[in-house]
Amino acid sequence: MTDTTTTGHQNHTNVPSTTNTTNTTNTTNTTNVESAEANITNRAANAATNTPLETAAITMLNKYFRLFDASRTDERAMQDLLSLFTPDAEIVLNGSSRTGFEGFMKAFYEYNQDIKHMWDAWVLQPDGSYQTNWAVCGQAADGTVYAKAGIDIARVNEAGQIVYLENVQADENAFSKYKNER
């Protein structure tokens, strides 16, 4: 049996293999974070048009999604996620702007139990921002499940931190409950 998982544009497959000397079955798991990060980084590094700074920015933006998903249960992932943003980063959720990412994360996990992102490759835009299409499935605090899709637009400073993140969802009211959270 083969189990395939998709992260960004990367497909990772768990393929059972047998060893003839012992007749036991071993499973190779290639879905770990390091493997996914290496594959995404290699894809970005191999893009003919990417400069080293663009490659670093794309790698960091991919890390943002992975850490976002892990941060609910892993305090280290939360700290690593927050370190990707400047303290005064502008966060725009369907047109509503706020300063700082930490407050949004606290509010987000107050309303949500779990989440999983999938995304396309981040693409450098003519204005210097990066953009990607994404989809997410999650479970709200009340136990209901949901799926959403949209785009993220990010700007990164020279130090490699996110200074601007805009989340535009197909449902313009998707983040209405976070508008007044600070």
mmCIF file with all atom_site columns, N, CA, C and O in Angstrom, residues 53 108 157 165 167 182:
data_model
loop_
_atom_site.group_PDB
_atom_site.id
_atom_site.type_symbol
_atom_site.label_atom_id
_atom_site.label_alt_id
_atom_site.label_comp_id
_atom_site.label_asym_id
_atom_site.label_entity_id
_atom_site.label_seq_id
_atom_site.pdbx_PDB_ins_code
_atom_site.Cartn_x
_atom_site.Cartn_y
_atom_site.Cartn_z
_atom_site.occupancy
_atom_site.B_iso_or_equiv
_atom_site.pdbx_formal_charge
_atom_site.auth_seq_id
_atom_site.auth_comp_id
_atom_site.auth_asym_id
_atom_site.auth_atom_id
_atom_site.pdbx_PDB_model_num
ATOM 1  N N  . LEU A 1 53  ? 18.677 35.842 -2.521 1.00 0.00 ? 53  LEU A N  1
ATOM 2  C CA . LEU A 1 53  ? 17.754 36.474 -1.568 1.00 0.00 ? 53  LEU A CA 1
ATOM 3  C C  . LEU A 1 53  ? 16.326 36.025 -1.810 1.00 0.00 ? 53  LEU A C  1
ATOM 4  O O  . LEU A 1 53  ? 15.564 35.807 -0.865 1.00 0.00 ? 53  LEU A O  1
ATOM 5  N N  . PHE A 1 108 ? -6.499 33.320 16.897 1.00 0.00 ? 108 PHE A N  1
ATOM 6  C CA . PHE A 1 108 ? -6.794 32.241 15.966 1.00 0.00 ? 108 PHE A CA 1
ATOM 7  C C  . PHE A 1 108 ? -6.978 30.923 16.712 1.00 0.00 ? 108 PHE A C  1
ATOM 8  O O  . PHE A 1 108 ? -7.943 30.192 16.484 1.00 0.00 ? 108 PHE A O  1
ATOM 9  N N  . ASN A 1 157 ? 11.551 41.820 4.580  1.00 0.00 ? 157 ASN A N  1
ATOM 10 C CA . ASN A 1 157 ? 12.617 42.821 4.675  1.00 0.00 ? 157 ASN A CA 1
ATOM 11 C C  . ASN A 1 157 ? 13.972 42.192 4.322  1.00 0.00 ? 157 ASN A C  1
ATOM 12 O O  . ASN A 1 157 ? 14.065 40.983 4.074  1.00 0.00 ? 157 ASN A O  1
ATOM 13 N N  . LEU A 1 165 ? 1.833  40.864 5.686  1.00 0.00 ? 165 LEU A N  1
ATOM 14 C CA . LEU A 1 165 ? 1.170  39.635 5.264  1.00 0.00 ? 165 LEU A CA 1
ATOM 15 C C  . LEU A 1 165 ? -0.305 39.940 5.075  1.00 0.00 ? 165 LEU A C  1
ATOM 16 O O  . LEU A 1 165 ? -0.985 40.363 6.008  1.00 0.00 ? 165 LEU A O  1
ATOM 17 N N  . ASN A 1 167 ? -3.886 38.309 3.855  1.00 0.00 ? 167 ASN A N  1
ATOM 18 C CA . ASN A 1 167 ? -4.634 37.082 3.616  1.00 0.00 ? 167 ASN A CA 1
ATOM 19 C C  . ASN A 1 167 ? -5.949 37.473 2.969  1.00 0.00 ? 167 ASN A C  1
ATOM 20 O O  . ASN A 1 167 ? -6.731 38.215 3.559  1.00 0.00 ? 167 ASN A O  1
ATOM 21 N N  . ARG A 1 182 ? -6.836 42.283 19.224 1.00 0.00 ? 182 ARG A N  1
ATOM 22 C CA . ARG A 1 182 ? -5.528 42.974 19.171 1.00 0.00 ? 182 ARG A CA 1
ATOM 23 C C  . ARG A 1 182 ? -4.488 42.154 19.838 1.00 0.00 ? 182 ARG A C  1
ATOM 24 O O  . ARG A 1 182 ? -4.487 41.571 20.771 1.00 0.00 ? 182 ARG A O  1
#
